Coordinates of C-alpha atoms and ligand atoms in Angstrom, one line a residue:
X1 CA 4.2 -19.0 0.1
X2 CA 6.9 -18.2 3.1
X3 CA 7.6 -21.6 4.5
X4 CA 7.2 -22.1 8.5
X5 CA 10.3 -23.2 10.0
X6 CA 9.6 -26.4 12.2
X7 CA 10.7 -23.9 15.5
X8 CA 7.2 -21.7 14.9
X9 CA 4.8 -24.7 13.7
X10 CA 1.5 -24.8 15.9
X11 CA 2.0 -26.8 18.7
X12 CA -1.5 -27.0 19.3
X13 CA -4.2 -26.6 17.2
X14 CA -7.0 -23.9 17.4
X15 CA -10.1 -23.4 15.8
X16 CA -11.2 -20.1 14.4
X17 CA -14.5 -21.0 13.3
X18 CA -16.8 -20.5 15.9
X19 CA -15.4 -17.5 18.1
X20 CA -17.6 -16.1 20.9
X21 CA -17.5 -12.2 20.1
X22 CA -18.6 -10.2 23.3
X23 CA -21.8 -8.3 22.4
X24 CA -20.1 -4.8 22.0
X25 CA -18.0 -6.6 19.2
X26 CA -20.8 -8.1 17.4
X27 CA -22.8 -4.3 17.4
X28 CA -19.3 -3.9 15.1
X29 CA -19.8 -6.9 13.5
X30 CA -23.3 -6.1 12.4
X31 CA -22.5 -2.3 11.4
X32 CA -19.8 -3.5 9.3
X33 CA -20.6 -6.3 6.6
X34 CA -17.5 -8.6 5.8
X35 CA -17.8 -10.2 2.1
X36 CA -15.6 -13.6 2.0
X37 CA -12.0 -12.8 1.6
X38 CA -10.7 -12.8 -2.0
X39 CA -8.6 -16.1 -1.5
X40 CA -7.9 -18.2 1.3
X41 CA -4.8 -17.1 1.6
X42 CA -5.1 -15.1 4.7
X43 CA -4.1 -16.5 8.1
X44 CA -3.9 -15.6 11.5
X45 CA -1.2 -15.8 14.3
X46 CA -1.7 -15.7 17.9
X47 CA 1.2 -16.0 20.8
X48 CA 1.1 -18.4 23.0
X49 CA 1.1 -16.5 26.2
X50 CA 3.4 -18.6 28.2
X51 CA 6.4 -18.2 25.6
X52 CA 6.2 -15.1 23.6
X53 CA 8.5 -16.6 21.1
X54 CA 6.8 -19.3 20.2
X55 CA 3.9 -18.9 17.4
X56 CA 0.4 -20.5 16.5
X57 CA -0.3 -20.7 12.8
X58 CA -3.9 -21.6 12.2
X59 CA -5.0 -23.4 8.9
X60 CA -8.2 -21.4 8.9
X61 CA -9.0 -18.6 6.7
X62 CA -10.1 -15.7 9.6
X63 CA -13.6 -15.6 10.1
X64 CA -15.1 -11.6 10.1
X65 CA -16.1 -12.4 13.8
X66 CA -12.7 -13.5 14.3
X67 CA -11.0 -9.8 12.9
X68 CA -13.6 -8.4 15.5
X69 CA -12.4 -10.0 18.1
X70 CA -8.5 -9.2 17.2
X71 CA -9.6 -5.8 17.7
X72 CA -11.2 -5.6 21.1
X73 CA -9.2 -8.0 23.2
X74 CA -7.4 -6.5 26.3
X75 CA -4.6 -9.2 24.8
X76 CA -1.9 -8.4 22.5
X77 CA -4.1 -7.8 19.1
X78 CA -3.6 -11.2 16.8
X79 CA -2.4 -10.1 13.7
X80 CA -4.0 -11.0 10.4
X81 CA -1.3 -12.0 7.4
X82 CA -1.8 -11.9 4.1
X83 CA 1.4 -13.9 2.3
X84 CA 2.8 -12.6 -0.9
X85 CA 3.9 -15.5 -2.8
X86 CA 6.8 -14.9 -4.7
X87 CA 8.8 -18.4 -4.0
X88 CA 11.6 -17.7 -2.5
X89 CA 10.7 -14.0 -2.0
X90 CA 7.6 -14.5 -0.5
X91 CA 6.9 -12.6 2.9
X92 CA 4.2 -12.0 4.9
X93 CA 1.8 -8.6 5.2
X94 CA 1.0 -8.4 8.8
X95 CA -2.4 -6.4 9.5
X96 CA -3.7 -5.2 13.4
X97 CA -3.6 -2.3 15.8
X98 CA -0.7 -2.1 18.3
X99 CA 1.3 -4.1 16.6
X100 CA 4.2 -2.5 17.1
X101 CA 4.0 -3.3 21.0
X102 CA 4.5 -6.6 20.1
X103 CA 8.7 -7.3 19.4
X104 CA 8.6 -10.8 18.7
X105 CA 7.0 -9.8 15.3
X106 CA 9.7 -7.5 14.1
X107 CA 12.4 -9.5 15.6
X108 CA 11.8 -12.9 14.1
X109 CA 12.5 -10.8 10.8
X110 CA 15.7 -9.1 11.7
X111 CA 18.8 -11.1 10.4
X112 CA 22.4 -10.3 11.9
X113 CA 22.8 -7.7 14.9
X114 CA 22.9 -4.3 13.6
X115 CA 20.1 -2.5 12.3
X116 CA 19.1 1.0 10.4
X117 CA 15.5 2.2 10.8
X118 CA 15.1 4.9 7.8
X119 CA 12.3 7.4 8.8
X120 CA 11.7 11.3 8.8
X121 CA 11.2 14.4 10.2
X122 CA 7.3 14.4 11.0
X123 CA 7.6 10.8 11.5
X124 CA 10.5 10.1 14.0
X125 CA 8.9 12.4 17.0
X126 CA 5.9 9.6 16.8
X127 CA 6.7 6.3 16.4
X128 CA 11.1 6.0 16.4
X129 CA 10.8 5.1 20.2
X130 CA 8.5 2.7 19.6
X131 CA 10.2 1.3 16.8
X132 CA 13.6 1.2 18.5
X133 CA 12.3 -0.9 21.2
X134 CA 10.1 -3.2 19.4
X135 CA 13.7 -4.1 18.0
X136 CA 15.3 -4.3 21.3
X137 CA 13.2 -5.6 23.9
X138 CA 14.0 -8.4 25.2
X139 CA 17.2 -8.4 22.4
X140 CA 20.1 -6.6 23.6
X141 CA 22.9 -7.9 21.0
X142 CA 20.9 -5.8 18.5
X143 CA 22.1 -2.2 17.5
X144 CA 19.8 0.1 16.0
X145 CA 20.8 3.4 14.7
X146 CA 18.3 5.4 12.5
X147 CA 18.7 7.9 9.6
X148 CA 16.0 11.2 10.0
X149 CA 15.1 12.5 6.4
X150 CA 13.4 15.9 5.4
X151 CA 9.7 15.4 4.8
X152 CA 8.4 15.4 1.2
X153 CA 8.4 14.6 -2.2
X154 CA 11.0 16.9 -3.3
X155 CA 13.3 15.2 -1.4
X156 CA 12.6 11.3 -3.0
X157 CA 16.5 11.8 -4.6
X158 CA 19.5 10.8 -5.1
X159 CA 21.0 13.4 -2.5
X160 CA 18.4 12.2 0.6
X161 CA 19.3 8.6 -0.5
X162 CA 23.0 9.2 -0.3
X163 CA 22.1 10.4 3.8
X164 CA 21.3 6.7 4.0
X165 CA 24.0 5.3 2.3
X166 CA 26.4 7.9 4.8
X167 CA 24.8 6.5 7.7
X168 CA 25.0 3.0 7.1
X169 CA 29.2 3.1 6.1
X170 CA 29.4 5.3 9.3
X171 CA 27.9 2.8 11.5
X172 CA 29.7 0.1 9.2
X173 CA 26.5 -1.6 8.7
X174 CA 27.4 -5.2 7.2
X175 CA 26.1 -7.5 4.7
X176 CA 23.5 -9.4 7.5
X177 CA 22.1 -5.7 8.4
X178 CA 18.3 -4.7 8.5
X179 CA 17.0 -1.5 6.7
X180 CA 13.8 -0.7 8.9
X181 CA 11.8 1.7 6.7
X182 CA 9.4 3.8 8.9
X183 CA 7.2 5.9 7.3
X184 CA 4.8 6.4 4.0
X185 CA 5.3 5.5 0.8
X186 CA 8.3 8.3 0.3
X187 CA 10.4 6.6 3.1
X188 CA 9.3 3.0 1.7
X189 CA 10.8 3.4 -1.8
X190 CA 14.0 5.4 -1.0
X191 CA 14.2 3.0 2.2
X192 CA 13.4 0.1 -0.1
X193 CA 16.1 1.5 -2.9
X194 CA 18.9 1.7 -0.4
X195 CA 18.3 -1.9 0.6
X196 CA 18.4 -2.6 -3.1
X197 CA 21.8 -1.0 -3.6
X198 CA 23.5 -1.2 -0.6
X199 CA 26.7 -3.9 -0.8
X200 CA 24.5 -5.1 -3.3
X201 CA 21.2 -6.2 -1.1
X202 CA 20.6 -6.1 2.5
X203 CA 17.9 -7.1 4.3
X204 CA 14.9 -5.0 4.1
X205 CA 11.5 -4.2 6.5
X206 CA 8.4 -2.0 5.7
X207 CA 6.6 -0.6 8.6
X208 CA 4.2 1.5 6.9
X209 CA 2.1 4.6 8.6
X210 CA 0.0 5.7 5.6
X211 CA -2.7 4.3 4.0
X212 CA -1.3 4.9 0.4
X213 CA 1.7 2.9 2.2
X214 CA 0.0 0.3 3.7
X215 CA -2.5 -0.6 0.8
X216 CA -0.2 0.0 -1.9
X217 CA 3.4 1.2 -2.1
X218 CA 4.8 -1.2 0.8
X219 CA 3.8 -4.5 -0.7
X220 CA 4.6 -5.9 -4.2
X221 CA 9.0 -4.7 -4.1
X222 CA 9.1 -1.6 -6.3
X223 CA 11.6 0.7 -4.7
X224 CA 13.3 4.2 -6.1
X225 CA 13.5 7.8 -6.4
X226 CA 12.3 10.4 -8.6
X227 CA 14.8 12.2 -11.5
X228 CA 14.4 15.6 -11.8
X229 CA 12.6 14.6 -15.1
X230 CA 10.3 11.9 -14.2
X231 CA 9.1 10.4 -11.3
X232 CA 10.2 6.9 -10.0
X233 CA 11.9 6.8 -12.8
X234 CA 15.3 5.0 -10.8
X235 CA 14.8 2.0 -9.3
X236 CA 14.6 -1.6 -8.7
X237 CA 12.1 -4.4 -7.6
X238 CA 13.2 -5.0 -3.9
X239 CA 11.0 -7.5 -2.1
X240 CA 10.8 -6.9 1.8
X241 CA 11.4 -9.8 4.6
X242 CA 8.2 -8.5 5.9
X243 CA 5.6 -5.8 6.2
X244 CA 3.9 -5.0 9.4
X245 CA 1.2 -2.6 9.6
X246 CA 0.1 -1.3 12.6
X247 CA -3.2 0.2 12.1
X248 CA -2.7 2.5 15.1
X249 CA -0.6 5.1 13.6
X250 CA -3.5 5.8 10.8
X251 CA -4.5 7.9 14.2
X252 CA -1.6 10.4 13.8
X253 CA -2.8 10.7 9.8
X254 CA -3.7 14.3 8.5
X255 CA -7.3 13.9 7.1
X256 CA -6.3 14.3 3.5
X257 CA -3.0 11.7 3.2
X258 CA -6.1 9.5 4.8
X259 CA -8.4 10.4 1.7
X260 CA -5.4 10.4 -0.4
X261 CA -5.0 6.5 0.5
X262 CA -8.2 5.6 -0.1
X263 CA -8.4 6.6 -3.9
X264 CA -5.8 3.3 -4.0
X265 CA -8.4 1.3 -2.0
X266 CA -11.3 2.1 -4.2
X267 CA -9.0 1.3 -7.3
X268 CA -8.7 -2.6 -6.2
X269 CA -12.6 -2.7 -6.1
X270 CA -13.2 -1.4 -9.9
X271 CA -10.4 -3.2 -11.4
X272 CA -10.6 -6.5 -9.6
X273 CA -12.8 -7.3 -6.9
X274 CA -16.4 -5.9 -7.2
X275 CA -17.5 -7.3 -4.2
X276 CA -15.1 -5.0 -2.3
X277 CA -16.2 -2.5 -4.0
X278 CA -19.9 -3.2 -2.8
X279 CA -18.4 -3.1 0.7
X280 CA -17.2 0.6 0.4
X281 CA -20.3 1.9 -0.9
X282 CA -21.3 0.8 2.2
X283 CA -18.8 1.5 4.9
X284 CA -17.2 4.7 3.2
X285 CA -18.1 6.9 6.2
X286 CA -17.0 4.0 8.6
X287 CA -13.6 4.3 6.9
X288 CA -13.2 8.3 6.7
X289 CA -14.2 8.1 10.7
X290 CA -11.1 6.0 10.7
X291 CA -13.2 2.8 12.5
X292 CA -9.9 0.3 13.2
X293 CA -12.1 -2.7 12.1
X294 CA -13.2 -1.2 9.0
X295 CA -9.9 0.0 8.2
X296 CA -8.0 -3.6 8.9
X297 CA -10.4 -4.9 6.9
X298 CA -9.9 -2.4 3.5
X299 CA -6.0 -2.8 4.2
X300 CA -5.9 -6.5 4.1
X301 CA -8.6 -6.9 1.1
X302 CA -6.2 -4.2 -0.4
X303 CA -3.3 -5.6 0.2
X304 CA -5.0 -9.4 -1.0
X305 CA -5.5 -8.1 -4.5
X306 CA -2.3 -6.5 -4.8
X307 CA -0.4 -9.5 -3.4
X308 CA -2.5 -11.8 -5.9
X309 CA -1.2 -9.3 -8.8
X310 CA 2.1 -9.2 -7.7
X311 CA 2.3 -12.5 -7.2
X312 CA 1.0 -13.4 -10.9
X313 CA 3.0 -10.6 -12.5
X314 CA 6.2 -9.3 -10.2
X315 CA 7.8 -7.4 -13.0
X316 CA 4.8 -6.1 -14.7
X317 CA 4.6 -7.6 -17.7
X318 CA 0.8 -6.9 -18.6
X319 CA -1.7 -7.7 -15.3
X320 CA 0.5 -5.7 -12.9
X321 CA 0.1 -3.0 -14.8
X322 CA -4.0 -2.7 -14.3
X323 CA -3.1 -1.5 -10.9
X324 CA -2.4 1.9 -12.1
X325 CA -6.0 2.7 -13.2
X326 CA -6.4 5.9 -13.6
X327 CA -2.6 7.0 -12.6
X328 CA -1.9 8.0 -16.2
X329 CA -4.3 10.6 -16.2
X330 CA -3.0 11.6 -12.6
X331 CA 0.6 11.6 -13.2
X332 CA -0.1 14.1 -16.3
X333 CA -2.0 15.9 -13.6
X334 CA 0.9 15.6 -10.8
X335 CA 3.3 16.6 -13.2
X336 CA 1.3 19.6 -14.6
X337 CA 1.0 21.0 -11.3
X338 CA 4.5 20.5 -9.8
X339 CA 4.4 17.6 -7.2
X340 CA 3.4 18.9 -3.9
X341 CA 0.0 20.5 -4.7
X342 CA -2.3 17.7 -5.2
X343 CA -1.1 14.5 -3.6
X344 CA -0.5 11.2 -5.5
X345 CA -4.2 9.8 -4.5
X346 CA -5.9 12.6 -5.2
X347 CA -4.6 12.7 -8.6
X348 CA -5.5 9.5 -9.2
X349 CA -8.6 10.2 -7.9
X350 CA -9.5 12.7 -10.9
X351 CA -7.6 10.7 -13.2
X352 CA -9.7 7.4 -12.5
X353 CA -13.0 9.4 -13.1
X354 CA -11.2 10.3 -16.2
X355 CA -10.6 6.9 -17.5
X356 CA -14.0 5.9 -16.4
X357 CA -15.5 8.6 -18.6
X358 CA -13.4 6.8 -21.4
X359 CA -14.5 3.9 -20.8
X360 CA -18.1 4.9 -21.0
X361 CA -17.8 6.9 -24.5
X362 CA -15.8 3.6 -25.7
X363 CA -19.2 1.6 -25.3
X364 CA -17.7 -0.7 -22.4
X365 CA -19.2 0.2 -19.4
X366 CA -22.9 1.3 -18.6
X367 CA -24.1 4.7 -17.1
X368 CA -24.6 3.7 -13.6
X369 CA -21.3 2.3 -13.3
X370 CA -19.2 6.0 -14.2
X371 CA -22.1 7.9 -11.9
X372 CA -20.8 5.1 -8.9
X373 CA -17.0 6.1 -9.2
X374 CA -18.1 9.6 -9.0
X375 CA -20.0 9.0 -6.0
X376 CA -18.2 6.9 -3.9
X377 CA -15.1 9.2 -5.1
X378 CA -17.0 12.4 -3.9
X379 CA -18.0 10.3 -0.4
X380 CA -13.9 9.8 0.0
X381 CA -13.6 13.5 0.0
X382 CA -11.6 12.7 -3.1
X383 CA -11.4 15.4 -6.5
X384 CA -13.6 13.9 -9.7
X385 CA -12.1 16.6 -12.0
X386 CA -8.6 17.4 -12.9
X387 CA -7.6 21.1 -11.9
X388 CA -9.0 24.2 -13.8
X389 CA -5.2 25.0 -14.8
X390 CA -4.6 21.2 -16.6
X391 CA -5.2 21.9 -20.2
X392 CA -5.2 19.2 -23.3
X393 CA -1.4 20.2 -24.2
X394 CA -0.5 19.3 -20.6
X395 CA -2.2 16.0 -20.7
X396 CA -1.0 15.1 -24.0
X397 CA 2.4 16.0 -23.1
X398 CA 3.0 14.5 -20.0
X399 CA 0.9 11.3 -21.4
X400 CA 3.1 10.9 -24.5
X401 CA 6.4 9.9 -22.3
X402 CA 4.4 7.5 -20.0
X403 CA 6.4 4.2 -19.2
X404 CA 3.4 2.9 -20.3
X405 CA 3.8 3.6 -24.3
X406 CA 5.4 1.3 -26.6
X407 CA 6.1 1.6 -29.8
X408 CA 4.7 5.5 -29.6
X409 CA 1.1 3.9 -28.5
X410 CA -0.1 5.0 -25.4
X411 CA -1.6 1.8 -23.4
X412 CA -4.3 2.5 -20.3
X413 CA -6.1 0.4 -17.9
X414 CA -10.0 1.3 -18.9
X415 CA -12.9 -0.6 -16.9
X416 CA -14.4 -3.0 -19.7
X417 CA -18.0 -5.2 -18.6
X418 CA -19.8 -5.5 -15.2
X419 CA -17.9 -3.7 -12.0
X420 CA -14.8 -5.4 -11.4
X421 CA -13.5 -6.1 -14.8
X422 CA -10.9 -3.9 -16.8
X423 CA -8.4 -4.1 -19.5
X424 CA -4.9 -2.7 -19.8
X425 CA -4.2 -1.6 -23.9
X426 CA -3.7 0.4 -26.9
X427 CA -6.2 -0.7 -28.6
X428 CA -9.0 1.9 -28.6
X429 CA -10.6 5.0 -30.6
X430 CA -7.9 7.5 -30.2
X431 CA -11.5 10.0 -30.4
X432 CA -12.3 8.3 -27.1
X433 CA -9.5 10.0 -25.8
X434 CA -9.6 13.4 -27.0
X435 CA -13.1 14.1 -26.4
X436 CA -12.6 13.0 -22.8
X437 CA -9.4 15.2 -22.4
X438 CA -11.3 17.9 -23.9
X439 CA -14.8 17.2 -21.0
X440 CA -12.2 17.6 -18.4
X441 CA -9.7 20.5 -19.5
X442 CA -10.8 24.2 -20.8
X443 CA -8.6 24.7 -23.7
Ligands
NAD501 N1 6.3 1.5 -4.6 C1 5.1 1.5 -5.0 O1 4.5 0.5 -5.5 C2 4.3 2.7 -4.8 C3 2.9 2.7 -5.0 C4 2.2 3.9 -4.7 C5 2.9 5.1 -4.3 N2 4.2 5.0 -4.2 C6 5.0 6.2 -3.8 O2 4.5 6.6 -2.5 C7 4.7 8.0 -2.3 C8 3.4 8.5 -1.7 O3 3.3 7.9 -0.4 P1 2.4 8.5 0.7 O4 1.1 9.0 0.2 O5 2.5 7.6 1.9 O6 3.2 9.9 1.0 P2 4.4 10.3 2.1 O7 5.3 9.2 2.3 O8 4.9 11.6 1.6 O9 3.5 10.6 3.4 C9 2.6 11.6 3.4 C10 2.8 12.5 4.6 O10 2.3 11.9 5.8 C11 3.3 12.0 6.8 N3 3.0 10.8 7.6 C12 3.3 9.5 7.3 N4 2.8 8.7 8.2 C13 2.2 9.5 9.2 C14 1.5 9.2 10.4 N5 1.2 7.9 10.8 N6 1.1 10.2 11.1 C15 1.3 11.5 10.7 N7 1.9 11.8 9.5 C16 2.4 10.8 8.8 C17 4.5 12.0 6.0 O11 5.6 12.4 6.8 C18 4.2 12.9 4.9 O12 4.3 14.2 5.3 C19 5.0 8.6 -3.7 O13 6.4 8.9 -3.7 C20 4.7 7.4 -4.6 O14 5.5 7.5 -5.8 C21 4.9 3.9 -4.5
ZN502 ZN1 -0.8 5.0 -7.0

């Protein structure tokens, strides 16, 4: 866990356990059921508002009452941090809405005077301002310059990475610099891979603005760009000084990058946390109405199981890899199609109710558990079946070059037992497979 340097240690302490929501909070409160976090790992900072610069940490887990009341007060929101533990690595997640209005968060992250905020085309026109003087206020030795990229996909390459690279020995960034990436998960890993690479490892910030981004690709370090045969397939692990997600710029989201995102969301319930799971059944609609407290909530659950994982397996060696339920599927899906036509999470989305119809024929899950995926799946506005083009050639193509095979056996993450269980390996019916890949493909 990121140690607190004696400068930002409490000097008072607070209480979080009995907070006096107003009642328009607690009508939230009582739409919206919080199950107990999945460790006690969260915490919660407020400001004390006589010197912005110094910090309140509080011991407490946050209280559900508590992320209401973040939410609603005309005071700067209190972020909610969830801490990736990586010893010497380890950063904090922080989770609220407006937090880029608040500079002392960003700054207390940014080493050195000169900084390079990586963003994009769609991106810049919303939130560079912002960004720019969340790094400046109040800090005038800083120097921010920023780097626009084309919007896309397609352009996650070694020629859009190399724009970076030119901007940074233009503005002769040095050793101490800050890479700022602003933007989804695109921007994050070719931000993240710069940061990586350039004069061997500068200091690196994720400011995510899609869900995919904030529940997934900006926390855990894996950075890189996509080959013209493979995706992702350059690229290093990269851990972040921090990651600060301000859940205000979900509002800017087209409706289906916001669906896309949640596929990654409902993953973390069916591989590792029924509970959660439990919770989106019943606050689906709260989520696709883009309710901030609902949202804060599925980010930092999200990003609690993912920093848990992480933390247990950075470089996946076997449990890290269970996050990618249902990707195998959905990169042979992605790849069939050309990327661009069905986004990452909605990919996943098919391919998960692929490898939950597996499951099911393995003899490892029961009925109601594959017509639950479907549903909630469905209730996400997500696809449950792969496209009518996707074939069983395609599939076994693209599956047969997975980074996931060893020693020519293709390993996947299948549920296995009650909700919340699953198992990442190569040791099942090969049958299982082909009858599935044949229920979801015409020829
Ligand atoms: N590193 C990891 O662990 C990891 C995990 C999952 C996914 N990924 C990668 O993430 C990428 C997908 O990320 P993504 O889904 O965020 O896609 P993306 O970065 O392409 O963003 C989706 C679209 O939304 C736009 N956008 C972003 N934020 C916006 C906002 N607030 N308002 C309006 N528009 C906004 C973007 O410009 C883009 O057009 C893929 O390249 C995938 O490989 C990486
Ligand atoms: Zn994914």
């Amino acid at each position: 866990m990121a140690a607190v340097s004696s400068s930002l240690r409490p000097k008072l302490t607070l209480s979080l356990s009995s907070p006096t929501p107003n009642p328009n909070q607690l009508t939230s409160l009582s739409l919206l059921r919080f199950p107990a976090s999945v460790s006690s790992r969260c915490r919660c900072l407020s400001f004390d508002s006589n010197n912005r610069n110094s910090m309140m940490r509080l011991k407490a887990s946050i209280s559900p009452a508590a992320i209401v009341a973040d939410q609603t007060t005309s005071s700067p929101a209190i972020p909610m941090v969830v801490d990736v533990d990586l010893g010497d690595r380890s950063y904090p997640i922080y989770i609220g809405s407006g937090l880029l209005s608040q500079p002392e968060l960003l700054q207390r992250h940014v080493h050195g005077k000169q900084v390079l905020v990586v963003t994009n085309t769609t991106i810049a026109p919303l939130y560079l301002d912002k960004t720019i003087w969340a790094l400046t206020d109040g800090n005038p030795n800083v120097k921010v310059e920023s780097v626009i990229l084309p919007d896309g996909e397609q352009f996650k390459n070694m020629e859009t990475l190399m724009k970076i690279f030119d901007k940074a020995i233009e503005s002769r960034m040095d050793r101490r610099c800050t890479f700022v990436a602003l933007g989804g998960g695109v921007i994050g890993d070719m931000c993240g891979y710069a940061a990586a690479s350039y004069l061997r490892g500068v200091n690196f910030i994720q400011i995510p603005t899609t869900v995919m981004a904030q529940v997934d690709s900006s926390v855990g370090g894996k950075t890189g760009i996509n080959h013209r045969l493979g995706k992702n397939l350059i690229g290093a692990f990269y851990q972040p000084q921090c990651v600060l997600i301000d859940t205000e710029t979900l509002n800017t989201l087209p409706d289906r990058e916001l669906a896309s995102g949640l596929a990654e969301v409902i993953k973390y319930g069916l591989i590792r946390d029924a509970e959660f799971f439990v919770w989106q059944e019943k606050n689906m609609h709260a989520l696709l109405a883009r309710d901030p407290i609902a949202f804060a909530y599925a980010i930092k659950r999200s990003c609690e199981n993912k920093a848990e994982v992480v933390s247990l397996d950075e470089k996946e060696s076997g449990l890290r890899a269970t996050l990618n339920l249902g990707h195998t599927f959905g990169h042979a899906i992605e790849t069939g199609l050309g990327y661009g036509h069905w986004l990452h999470g909605e990919a996943v989305s098919a391919g998960t109710v692929m490898a939950v119809d597996m499951s099911y024929r393995l003899g490892w899950i029961e009925e109601p558990l594959v017509k639950r995926v479907r549903t909630i799946l469905e209730q996400a506005k997500l696809p449950t079946e792969p496209p009518e083009t996707m074939t069983v050639d395609m599939f076994k193509s693209v599956m047969a070059v997975d980074k996931k095979v060893a020693d020519g056996l293709l390993r996947l993450i299948l549920l296995k037992g009650p909700l919340g269980n699953c198992v990442f390996t190569g040791d099942y019916d090969r049958q299982a497979l082909d009858d599935t890949l044949h229920a979801f493909s015409k020829s």
